[in-house]
Amino acid sequence: MSAPRISAFWRRWFQNQSLRSLLLAAVGGALVPVFLISFGQAFARLAHDREVVQSSLTDQVSISEEQARHVIETGQQALVRLADRLDVRQGTPKCRETLAIALVGMPFVSNLARIDPKGKILCSAHPILVTADVSDRTWWKELSSGPALSAAGPLIDRATGQPSLVLALGLVDQQGNPEGHIAFGVDLNRLEQDLNRRMLDRRAQLTLIDAKVLASDPRANDPIEVGRDSQGRTWSAATQVLVPKHLAIRYAMPDEVLYSSTFFHMATDIALPLIALLFAGAATWFAMEYWAIRPIERLRRIAKHYGAGLVPEDHVGDAFEPQELLELHEEMVAMAARVDLRDRHLIQIAKQKDALVRELHHRVKNNIQVVLSLLSLQARQLETPEQRAPLEQVQARVTALALVQRLIVESDDPAHASTIDVQLLLTDLCAQIRRSYPVQMQRIKIECDCDPLPIATDLAVPISMFVVEALTNAIIHAFPGDATGQVHVSLRVDAQKLVCLQVCDTGVGWAETTSKLGTGHSLLTAFGRQLGSKLTLSPYNGGGSCVGVSFLLTSL
């Protein structure tokens, strides 16, 4: 699309818009950068708050992991102290009492037991209700025989039915031979409940999970895991390993709680520009309505009244109109007064001009009548018809001019009569010719067939003169002696505004009259040239003759 077409499109678009809509669009466009900046700030804040929240989630799981590790370390220290007791190492009857006393200070430990190298329980803090031989248990095979602390599980304690994690300290003699283990089971449910009670936010959820599950979970490597619960709520969780390959701790919180402040900040960053837009739009609408639209409507109504010549009596502006529009209002009132004075002066001049034009037309009509009277008087003084014929032809031509002048005078507004009905003109012209040749009309019939068409007065004269000259030539030359016939005058207009004017007769034709045309032929050619056309001569109905001209109304 070219530049002029684009500019034309936008010009039409602007012209079809109201002042209020254009100003609101301008205000909205001016606030677009504010919206973009606010949206950018909102998303930047969202990313920053997400990092802060995720960091706090990781910090919380680290705190809980330290608390749980403290429990494990406390148990490990107890095992180290018990390993130095001879009764515990040898599994004597006093071993059970020693283990029971040690168990009192460890609320998260479900049981303490001394196990020999073959997997037989020598003694325990609580009685073993199932079996004293654990050599076939899976968790026993997971324990290390060295002096370091090892773990097994999590598993379901058969005595309590609760999930437990077995921690064991390997015993060796002075030669480094294994002497079994001192083991205790950590009650994971109780530990989990205690960790949940220590959390500051009660809407969070802390769970102890099997570390083996993390190895099969593809999300385990993500610092923050995201999932949905059965109710469709989204949770974010951070996980940290507590006992490698055995136990991990997971801290989770609903996103609606975790990101509540973030959502509030983002909503505020987006809502504030929208609220600003609403207030700006309302202020713009109020300002345009009371300071521009209504004053302009008032001025337009006043201009309409002024244009119709009705000056309102109340010229006081609205209380909300600004100073510039009030001044414009006053200028319009002053302009209306000047226009009214000028109109009265022009009306007076127009009336004087109309009277002068009417007087001029009447004088011209009277002068033409004087000329006709002189020609008639001169013709009556001549004795023979051959002597009177030239004067009669001149009289017919002047009669045509008088007819045009009469139609102008009879117009409703002669001062502005710029057109004449050609149908009425030619009909009256044919009637005038009939009256001019009463003897010939007894054997010659004149017909007039014309379309109604308004033509300019400067065209009426050559058309009238052409028709008069053609009719006169036909009456005088086309019907010699006592010959009878018809003369047909026609004027037609087609869709392209081409006017075809013809005068045809059923007389002797051009072969008998060409030598007699003379001055008439020259006049017909001259009148055709005035109409912007060449004279055409053609036969009519096999024996008569036609003379015609064709011209375009738009080309004149």
Coordinates of C-alpha atoms in Angstrom, one line a residue:
M1 CA 0.0 0.0 0.0
S2 CA 1.4 3.4 -1.0
A3 CA 2.0 6.2 1.4
P4 CA -0.9 8.5 -0.1
R5 CA -3.4 5.6 0.3
I6 CA -2.2 5.0 3.9
S7 CA -2.5 8.7 4.8
A8 CA -6.0 8.8 3.1
F9 CA -7.1 5.8 5.2
W10 CA -5.9 7.3 8.5
R11 CA -7.4 10.7 7.5
R12 CA -10.8 9.0 6.9
W13 CA -10.4 7.0 10.2
F14 CA -9.7 10.1 12.2
Q15 CA -12.6 12.0 10.6
N16 CA -15.0 9.2 11.6
Q17 CA -13.9 9.4 15.3
S18 CA -15.2 11.7 18.0
L19 CA -13.1 14.1 19.9
R20 CA -13.7 12.2 23.1
S21 CA -12.6 8.8 21.7
L22 CA -9.5 10.3 20.1
L23 CA -8.5 11.9 23.4
L24 CA -9.2 8.7 25.3
A25 CA -7.1 6.8 22.8
A26 CA -4.3 9.3 23.2
V27 CA -4.4 9.0 27.0
G28 CA -4.4 5.2 26.7
G29 CA -1.5 5.3 24.3
A30 CA 0.4 7.6 26.6
L31 CA -0.1 5.1 29.5
V32 CA 1.1 2.1 27.4
P33 CA 4.7 2.5 28.5
V34 CA 3.6 2.7 32.1
F35 CA 1.8 -0.6 31.7
L36 CA 4.8 -2.2 30.0
I37 CA 7.1 -1.0 32.8
S38 CA 4.6 -2.2 35.5
F39 CA 4.3 -5.6 33.8
G40 CA 8.0 -5.9 33.6
Q41 CA 8.4 -4.9 37.3
A42 CA 5.7 -7.4 38.2
F43 CA 7.4 -10.3 36.4
A44 CA 10.8 -9.2 37.8
R45 CA 9.3 -9.1 41.3
L46 CA 7.7 -12.5 40.6
A47 CA 11.1 -14.1 39.7
H48 CA 12.8 -12.4 42.7
D49 CA 10.1 -13.4 45.2
R50 CA 10.2 -17.0 43.8
E51 CA 13.9 -17.2 44.5
V52 CA 13.4 -15.8 48.0
V53 CA 10.5 -18.1 48.7
Q54 CA 12.4 -21.1 47.4
S55 CA 15.4 -20.1 49.5
S56 CA 13.3 -19.9 52.6
L57 CA 11.8 -23.3 51.8
T58 CA 15.3 -24.8 51.5
D59 CA 16.4 -23.0 54.7
Q60 CA 13.4 -24.5 56.6
V61 CA 14.1 -28.0 55.5
S62 CA 17.7 -27.5 56.5
I63 CA 16.6 -26.4 60.0
S64 CA 14.4 -29.4 60.3
E65 CA 17.2 -31.7 59.1
E66 CA 19.5 -30.3 61.8
Q67 CA 16.9 -31.0 64.4
A68 CA 16.5 -34.6 63.2
R69 CA 20.2 -35.1 62.9
H70 CA 20.6 -33.9 66.5
V71 CA 18.3 -36.8 67.5
I72 CA 20.4 -39.3 65.6
E73 CA 23.6 -37.9 67.0
T74 CA 22.3 -38.1 70.5
G75 CA 21.5 -41.8 69.9
Q76 CA 24.9 -42.3 68.5
Q77 CA 26.6 -40.8 71.5
A78 CA 24.4 -43.1 73.8
L79 CA 25.6 -46.1 71.8
V80 CA 29.2 -45.1 72.2
R81 CA 28.8 -44.8 76.0
L82 CA 27.0 -48.1 76.2
A83 CA 29.8 -49.8 74.2
D84 CA 32.2 -49.0 77.0
R85 CA 30.0 -50.9 79.5
L86 CA 31.3 -54.4 80.2
D87 CA 27.8 -55.8 81.1
V88 CA 26.5 -54.6 77.7
R89 CA 29.4 -55.9 75.7
Q90 CA 29.2 -59.3 77.4
G91 CA 25.4 -59.4 77.5
T92 CA 25.1 -60.2 81.2
P93 CA 21.8 -60.2 83.0
K94 CA 22.5 -56.6 84.2
C95 CA 22.7 -55.6 80.5
R96 CA 18.9 -55.3 80.2
E97 CA 18.7 -52.9 83.2
T98 CA 21.5 -50.7 81.7
L99 CA 19.8 -50.5 78.4
A100 CA 16.5 -49.6 80.0
I101 CA 18.0 -46.8 82.0
A102 CA 19.7 -45.4 78.8
L103 CA 16.4 -45.6 76.9
V104 CA 14.7 -43.2 79.4
G105 CA 16.8 -40.2 78.0
M106 CA 15.9 -41.0 74.3
P107 CA 12.2 -40.4 73.8
F108 CA 12.4 -41.0 70.0
V109 CA 14.0 -44.5 70.4
S110 CA 11.6 -47.4 70.5
N111 CA 14.1 -50.0 71.8
L112 CA 17.8 -50.7 72.5
A113 CA 19.3 -54.1 72.0
R114 CA 22.7 -56.0 72.2
I115 CA 23.1 -58.4 69.3
D116 CA 26.0 -60.9 68.9
P117 CA 27.9 -61.5 65.7
K118 CA 25.5 -64.3 64.7
G119 CA 22.4 -62.2 64.9
K120 CA 21.1 -63.3 68.3
I121 CA 19.7 -60.7 70.6
L122 CA 21.6 -61.0 73.9
C123 CA 19.6 -58.3 75.8
S124 CA 17.2 -55.4 75.1
A125 CA 15.6 -52.5 76.9
H126 CA 12.1 -53.9 76.1
P127 CA 11.4 -57.6 75.9
I128 CA 11.6 -59.1 72.4
L129 CA 8.1 -60.4 71.7
V130 CA 8.7 -62.0 68.3
T131 CA 12.1 -63.8 68.1
A132 CA 15.6 -63.3 69.6
D133 CA 17.3 -64.4 66.4
V134 CA 17.4 -61.7 63.7
S135 CA 20.1 -63.3 61.5
D136 CA 17.5 -63.9 58.7
R137 CA 16.2 -60.3 58.7
T138 CA 17.0 -58.1 55.8
W139 CA 17.9 -55.1 57.9
W140 CA 20.5 -57.2 59.9
K141 CA 22.3 -57.9 56.6
E142 CA 22.4 -54.2 55.8
L143 CA 24.3 -53.4 59.0
S144 CA 28.1 -52.9 58.8
S145 CA 30.3 -55.0 61.0
G146 CA 32.9 -52.2 61.5
P147 CA 33.1 -49.9 64.4
A148 CA 31.3 -47.1 62.6
L149 CA 27.6 -46.2 62.9
S150 CA 25.5 -47.9 60.2
A151 CA 21.8 -47.8 59.4
A152 CA 19.1 -50.1 58.0
G153 CA 15.5 -49.6 56.9
P154 CA 13.2 -47.8 57.1
L155 CA 11.1 -50.8 58.1
I156 CA 8.0 -51.6 60.1
D157 CA 8.8 -52.5 63.7
R158 CA 7.0 -55.9 64.3
A159 CA 6.6 -55.1 68.0
T160 CA 5.1 -51.6 67.7
G161 CA 3.8 -51.7 64.1
Q162 CA 5.3 -48.3 63.4
P163 CA 7.9 -47.4 60.8
S164 CA 11.4 -47.3 62.3
L165 CA 15.0 -46.7 61.3
V166 CA 17.6 -49.1 62.8
L167 CA 20.9 -47.5 63.8
A168 CA 23.7 -49.8 65.0
L169 CA 27.2 -49.4 66.3
G170 CA 29.6 -52.2 65.5
L171 CA 31.7 -53.8 68.4
V172 CA 35.2 -55.2 67.9
D173 CA 37.6 -56.8 70.4
Q174 CA 41.2 -55.8 70.9
Q175 CA 42.3 -57.9 68.0
G176 CA 39.7 -56.3 65.7
N177 CA 37.4 -59.2 65.6
P178 CA 33.6 -58.4 65.4
E179 CA 31.7 -58.9 68.6
G180 CA 28.2 -57.9 67.2
H181 CA 26.3 -54.6 67.5
I182 CA 24.5 -52.3 69.9
A183 CA 21.4 -51.2 67.9
F184 CA 18.4 -49.0 68.5
G185 CA 15.3 -48.2 66.5
V186 CA 14.1 -44.6 65.8
D187 CA 10.3 -44.2 65.9
L188 CA 9.9 -42.2 62.6
N189 CA 6.2 -41.3 63.3
R190 CA 7.1 -39.7 66.7
L191 CA 10.1 -37.9 65.2
E192 CA 8.0 -36.6 62.4
Q193 CA 5.3 -35.3 64.7
D194 CA 7.9 -33.6 66.9
L195 CA 9.5 -31.9 63.9
N196 CA 6.1 -30.7 62.7
R197 CA 5.4 -29.2 66.1
R198 CA 8.6 -27.2 66.0
M199 CA 7.7 -25.6 62.6
L200 CA 6.6 -21.9 62.8
D201 CA 4.1 -22.1 59.9
R202 CA 1.4 -24.7 60.7
R203 CA 0.2 -24.7 57.1
A204 CA 3.4 -26.5 56.0
Q205 CA 3.8 -30.2 56.1
L206 CA 7.0 -32.1 57.0
T207 CA 7.4 -35.8 56.2
L208 CA 10.2 -38.4 56.6
I209 CA 10.6 -40.6 53.5
D210 CA 12.6 -43.5 52.4
A211 CA 15.8 -42.2 50.6
K212 CA 15.5 -45.2 48.2
V213 CA 12.3 -43.6 46.8
L214 CA 14.3 -40.5 45.8
A215 CA 16.6 -42.5 43.6
S216 CA 13.7 -43.6 41.4
D217 CA 12.0 -40.1 41.4
P218 CA 13.2 -38.0 38.4
R219 CA 12.3 -34.8 40.3
A220 CA 14.7 -35.7 43.1
N221 CA 17.5 -33.7 41.6
D222 CA 15.4 -30.5 41.4
P223 CA 15.9 -28.1 44.3
I224 CA 12.2 -27.5 44.5
E225 CA 9.6 -30.1 43.6
V226 CA 6.1 -29.1 42.5
G227 CA 3.1 -31.4 42.7
R228 CA -0.6 -31.6 43.2
D229 CA -2.6 -33.2 45.9
S230 CA -5.9 -35.1 45.7
Q231 CA -7.8 -31.8 46.1
G232 CA -6.0 -30.2 43.1
R233 CA -3.9 -27.8 45.2
T234 CA -0.3 -27.2 44.1
W235 CA 2.5 -27.8 46.6
S236 CA 6.1 -26.9 46.5
A237 CA 8.6 -29.0 48.4
A238 CA 12.3 -29.1 49.3
T239 CA 14.0 -32.4 50.2
Q240 CA 17.2 -33.1 52.0
V241 CA 18.9 -36.5 52.8
L242 CA 19.1 -37.2 56.5
V243 CA 20.7 -40.6 56.5
P244 CA 22.3 -41.5 53.1
K245 CA 20.5 -44.3 51.2
H246 CA 18.0 -44.7 54.0
L247 CA 16.1 -41.6 55.2
A248 CA 15.3 -38.2 53.8
I249 CA 13.2 -35.3 55.1
R250 CA 10.8 -33.3 52.9
Y251 CA 9.3 -29.9 53.7
A252 CA 6.2 -28.9 51.7
M253 CA 3.9 -25.9 51.6
P254 CA 0.9 -25.0 49.4
D255 CA 1.7 -22.5 46.7
E256 CA -1.3 -20.4 47.7
V257 CA 0.4 -19.9 51.0
L258 CA 4.0 -19.9 49.9
Y259 CA 3.5 -17.3 47.1
S260 CA 0.7 -15.3 48.8
S261 CA 2.8 -12.2 49.2
T262 CA 4.2 -12.6 45.7
F263 CA 0.7 -12.8 44.1
F264 CA -0.3 -9.7 46.1
H265 CA 2.7 -7.8 44.9
M266 CA 2.2 -8.9 41.3
A267 CA -1.5 -8.1 41.5
T268 CA -0.7 -4.7 42.9
D269 CA 1.8 -3.9 40.2
I270 CA -0.7 -4.8 37.5
A271 CA -3.8 -3.3 39.2
L272 CA -2.4 0.1 40.0
P273 CA -1.8 1.1 36.4
L274 CA -5.3 -0.2 35.5
I275 CA -6.8 1.9 38.3
A276 CA -4.8 4.8 37.1
L277 CA -6.1 4.3 33.6
L278 CA -9.7 4.2 34.9
F279 CA -9.2 7.4 36.8
A280 CA -7.5 9.0 33.8
G281 CA -10.3 7.9 31.5
A282 CA -12.9 9.2 33.9
A283 CA -11.1 12.5 34.3
T284 CA -10.6 12.8 30.6
W285 CA -14.3 12.0 29.9
F286 CA -15.4 14.6 32.5
A287 CA -13.1 17.2 31.1
M288 CA -14.1 16.6 27.5
E289 CA -17.8 16.4 28.3
Y290 CA -18.0 19.7 30.3
W291 CA -15.0 21.7 28.9
A292 CA -15.1 20.7 25.2
I293 CA -18.0 18.5 24.0
R294 CA -20.9 20.4 25.5
P295 CA -19.5 23.9 24.7
I296 CA -18.8 22.7 21.1
E297 CA -22.4 21.3 20.8
R298 CA -23.7 24.6 22.1
L299 CA -21.6 26.6 19.6
R300 CA -22.8 24.2 16.8
R301 CA -26.4 24.8 17.7
I302 CA -25.8 28.5 17.8
A303 CA -24.0 28.4 14.4
K304 CA -27.0 26.4 13.0
H305 CA -29.4 29.1 14.2
Y306 CA -27.1 31.8 12.9
G307 CA -27.0 30.1 9.5
A308 CA -30.8 30.0 9.4
G309 CA -30.9 33.7 10.3
L310 CA -32.2 33.0 13.8
V311 CA -30.2 34.6 16.5
P312 CA -30.9 33.2 20.0
E313 CA -31.6 35.7 22.7
D314 CA -29.6 33.9 25.4
H315 CA -25.9 34.5 24.7
V316 CA -24.6 33.5 28.1
G317 CA -22.1 30.6 28.1
D318 CA -22.2 27.6 30.3
A319 CA -20.5 27.9 33.7
F320 CA -18.1 25.1 32.9
E321 CA -16.9 26.6 29.6
P322 CA -13.3 27.6 29.5
Q323 CA -12.2 31.1 28.7
E324 CA -11.2 30.3 25.0
L325 CA -14.6 28.9 24.2
L326 CA -16.4 31.8 25.9
E327 CA -14.4 34.2 23.8
L328 CA -15.2 32.2 20.7
H329 CA -18.9 32.4 21.7
E330 CA -18.7 36.1 21.9
E331 CA -16.9 36.3 18.5
M332 CA -19.7 34.2 17.0
V333 CA -22.3 36.6 18.4
A334 CA -20.4 39.5 16.9
M335 CA -20.0 37.7 13.6
A336 CA -23.7 36.9 13.5
A337 CA -24.5 40.6 13.9
R338 CA -22.1 41.5 11.1
V339 CA -23.5 38.7 8.8
D340 CA -27.0 39.8 9.5
L341 CA -26.2 43.4 8.6
R342 CA -24.4 42.3 5.4
D343 CA -27.3 40.0 4.4
R344 CA -29.7 42.9 4.7
H345 CA -27.5 45.0 2.6
L346 CA -27.1 42.2 0.0
I347 CA -30.9 41.6 -0.1
Q348 CA -31.4 45.3 -0.7
I349 CA -28.9 45.3 -3.6
A350 CA -30.4 42.1 -5.0
K351 CA -33.9 43.7 -5.1
Q352 CA -32.5 46.8 -6.8
K353 CA -30.7 44.5 -9.3
D354 CA -33.8 42.5 -9.9
A355 CA -35.8 45.7 -10.6
L356 CA -33.1 46.9 -13.1
V357 CA -33.0 43.5 -14.9
R358 CA -36.7 43.4 -15.2
E359 CA -36.7 47.0 -16.6
L360 CA -33.9 46.0 -19.0
H361 CA -35.8 42.9 -20.3
H362 CA -38.9 45.0 -20.8
R363 CA -37.0 47.7 -22.7
V364 CA -35.4 45.0 -24.9
K365 CA -38.8 43.5 -25.6
N366 CA -40.3 46.8 -26.4
N367 CA -37.3 47.6 -28.7
I368 CA -37.8 44.3 -30.5
Q369 CA -41.5 45.1 -31.0
V370 CA -40.6 48.4 -32.4
V371 CA -38.2 46.7 -34.9
L372 CA -40.9 44.2 -35.8
S373 CA -43.4 47.0 -36.3
L374 CA -41.0 48.9 -38.6
L375 CA -40.4 45.7 -40.7
S376 CA -44.1 45.1 -41.0
L377 CA -44.7 48.7 -42.0
Q378 CA -42.0 48.5 -44.6
A379 CA -43.2 45.2 -46.0
R380 CA -46.8 46.5 -46.5
Q381 CA -45.4 49.3 -48.6
L382 CA -44.0 46.8 -51.1
E383 CA -46.3 45.6 -53.9
T384 CA -45.3 42.1 -54.9
P385 CA -44.7 39.0 -52.8
E386 CA -41.2 38.6 -54.2
Q387 CA -40.3 42.1 -52.9
R388 CA -41.9 41.4 -49.4
A389 CA -40.2 37.9 -49.0
P390 CA -36.8 39.2 -47.7
L391 CA -38.4 41.5 -45.2
E392 CA -40.7 38.7 -44.1
Q393 CA -37.7 36.4 -43.5
V394 CA -35.9 39.1 -41.5
Q395 CA -39.2 39.6 -39.6
A396 CA -39.3 35.8 -38.8
R397 CA -35.7 35.9 -37.4
V398 CA -36.4 38.9 -35.3
T399 CA -39.6 37.2 -34.1
A400 CA -37.5 34.3 -32.9
L401 CA -35.4 36.7 -30.8
A402 CA -38.5 38.3 -29.4
L403 CA -39.8 34.8 -28.4
V404 CA -36.6 34.1 -26.5
Q405 CA -36.8 37.4 -24.8
R406 CA -40.5 36.8 -23.9
L407 CA -39.7 33.5 -22.3
I408 CA -37.0 35.2 -20.2
V409 CA -39.4 38.0 -19.2
E410 CA -42.2 35.5 -18.3
S411 CA -39.8 33.5 -16.0
D412 CA -40.5 33.5 -12.3
D413 CA -37.2 35.2 -11.6
P414 CA -35.9 36.9 -14.7
A415 CA -32.8 38.2 -12.8
H416 CA -31.7 34.6 -12.4
A417 CA -33.3 33.0 -15.5
S418 CA -30.3 31.1 -16.8
T419 CA -32.3 28.3 -18.6
I420 CA -35.2 28.0 -20.9
D421 CA -37.4 24.9 -21.7
V422 CA -36.4 24.0 -25.3
Q423 CA -39.7 22.1 -25.8
L424 CA -41.7 25.2 -25.0
L425 CA -39.4 27.4 -27.1
L426 CA -39.7 25.3 -30.3
T427 CA -43.4 24.7 -29.9
D428 CA -44.0 28.5 -29.7
L429 CA -41.6 29.0 -32.5
C430 CA -43.5 26.6 -34.8
A431 CA -46.8 28.3 -33.9
Q432 CA -45.2 31.7 -34.7
I433 CA -44.1 30.4 -38.2
R434 CA -47.6 29.2 -38.9
R435 CA -49.0 32.6 -38.2
S436 CA -46.3 34.2 -40.3
Y437 CA -47.2 32.2 -43.4
P438 CA -51.0 31.7 -43.4
V439 CA -51.3 31.1 -47.1
Q440 CA -48.6 28.4 -47.2
M441 CA -50.0 26.7 -44.1
Q442 CA -53.2 25.7 -46.1
R443 CA -51.1 23.1 -47.9
I444 CA -48.1 22.6 -45.6
K445 CA -48.3 21.1 -42.2
I446 CA -45.6 21.8 -39.5
E447 CA -45.1 19.2 -36.7
C448 CA -42.9 19.7 -33.6
D449 CA -41.7 16.7 -31.6
C450 CA -39.1 17.7 -28.9
D451 CA -37.9 16.2 -25.6
P452 CA -38.3 18.5 -22.5
L453 CA -34.9 19.9 -21.9
P454 CA -33.7 23.0 -20.0
I455 CA -31.0 24.8 -22.0
A456 CA -28.9 27.9 -21.3
T457 CA -30.3 31.2 -22.6
D458 CA -27.1 31.7 -24.7
L459 CA -27.9 28.4 -26.5
A460 CA -31.5 29.4 -27.0
V461 CA -30.7 32.1 -29.5
P462 CA -28.7 30.0 -32.1
I463 CA -31.2 27.1 -31.7
S464 CA -34.1 29.4 -32.4
M465 CA -32.4 31.1 -35.3
F466 CA -31.4 27.6 -36.8
V467 CA -35.0 26.3 -36.6
V468 CA -36.5 29.5 -38.0
E469 CA -34.0 29.6 -40.9
A470 CA -34.6 25.8 -41.7
L471 CA -38.4 26.2 -41.5
T472 CA -38.4 29.3 -43.7
N473 CA -36.2 27.6 -46.3
A474 CA -38.4 24.5 -46.3
I475 CA -41.6 26.5 -46.6
I476 CA -40.2 28.7 -49.4
H477 CA -38.1 26.2 -51.4
A478 CA -39.2 22.6 -50.6
F479 CA -42.8 23.0 -51.8
P480 CA -42.9 25.0 -55.2
G481 CA -46.2 26.0 -56.7
D482 CA -49.2 24.4 -55.1
A483 CA -47.3 21.4 -53.7
T484 CA -48.4 20.0 -50.4
G485 CA -46.4 18.2 -47.6
Q486 CA -45.1 18.3 -44.1
V487 CA -42.2 19.8 -42.2
H488 CA -41.1 17.9 -39.1
V489 CA -39.0 19.6 -36.3
S490 CA -37.4 17.1 -33.8
L491 CA -35.0 17.4 -30.9
R492 CA -33.7 14.3 -29.1
V493 CA -31.3 13.8 -26.1
D494 CA -29.5 10.4 -25.5
A495 CA -27.9 9.1 -22.3
Q496 CA -24.6 10.7 -23.1
K497 CA -26.3 14.1 -23.3
L498 CA -25.9 14.3 -27.1
V499 CA -28.5 16.6 -28.5
C500 CA -29.7 15.9 -32.1
L501 CA -31.7 18.8 -33.7
Q502 CA -33.3 18.2 -37.2
V503 CA -35.7 20.0 -39.5
C504 CA -37.0 17.6 -42.2
D505 CA -39.5 18.0 -45.0
T506 CA -41.3 15.9 -47.5
G507 CA -40.7 18.3 -50.4
V508 CA -38.7 18.1 -53.6
G509 CA -35.3 17.4 -51.9
W510 CA -31.8 18.8 -52.2
A511 CA -31.5 18.2 -56.0
E512 CA -34.2 20.9 -56.7
T513 CA -33.2 23.3 -53.9
T514 CA -29.4 23.3 -53.6
S515 CA -29.0 26.1 -56.1
K516 CA -31.6 28.2 -54.2
L517 CA -30.1 27.9 -50.7
G518 CA -27.8 30.9 -50.9
T519 CA -27.9 33.0 -47.8
G520 CA -30.1 30.5 -45.9
H521 CA -27.4 27.8 -46.2
S522 CA -24.7 30.2 -45.0
L523 CA -26.9 31.2 -42.0
L524 CA -27.6 27.5 -41.1
T525 CA -23.9 26.8 -41.2
A526 CA -23.1 29.7 -39.0
F527 CA -25.8 28.8 -36.4
G528 CA -24.5 25.2 -36.4
R529 CA -21.0 26.4 -35.7
Q530 CA -22.3 28.5 -32.8
L531 CA -23.7 25.3 -31.4
G532 CA -20.3 23.5 -31.8
S533 CA -21.4 21.3 -34.6
K534 CA -21.2 21.0 -38.4
L535 CA -24.3 21.3 -40.6
T536 CA -25.5 17.9 -41.9
L537 CA -27.7 17.6 -45.1
S538 CA -29.4 14.3 -45.8
P539 CA -32.5 13.0 -47.7
Y540 CA -35.7 12.3 -45.9
N541 CA -38.2 9.4 -46.7
G542 CA -36.7 8.9 -50.1
G543 CA -37.6 12.3 -51.6
G544 CA -37.5 15.0 -49.0
S545 CA -34.6 16.6 -47.2
C546 CA -33.2 17.0 -43.6
V547 CA -31.0 19.6 -42.1
G548 CA -29.6 19.0 -38.7
V549 CA -26.9 19.6 -36.1
S550 CA -25.7 17.5 -33.1
F551 CA -23.9 18.8 -30.0
L552 CA -23.0 17.8 -26.5
L553 CA -24.5 19.8 -23.6
T554 CA -21.3 19.2 -21.5
S555 CA -19.0 20.6 -24.2
L556 CA -20.8 24.0 -24.4

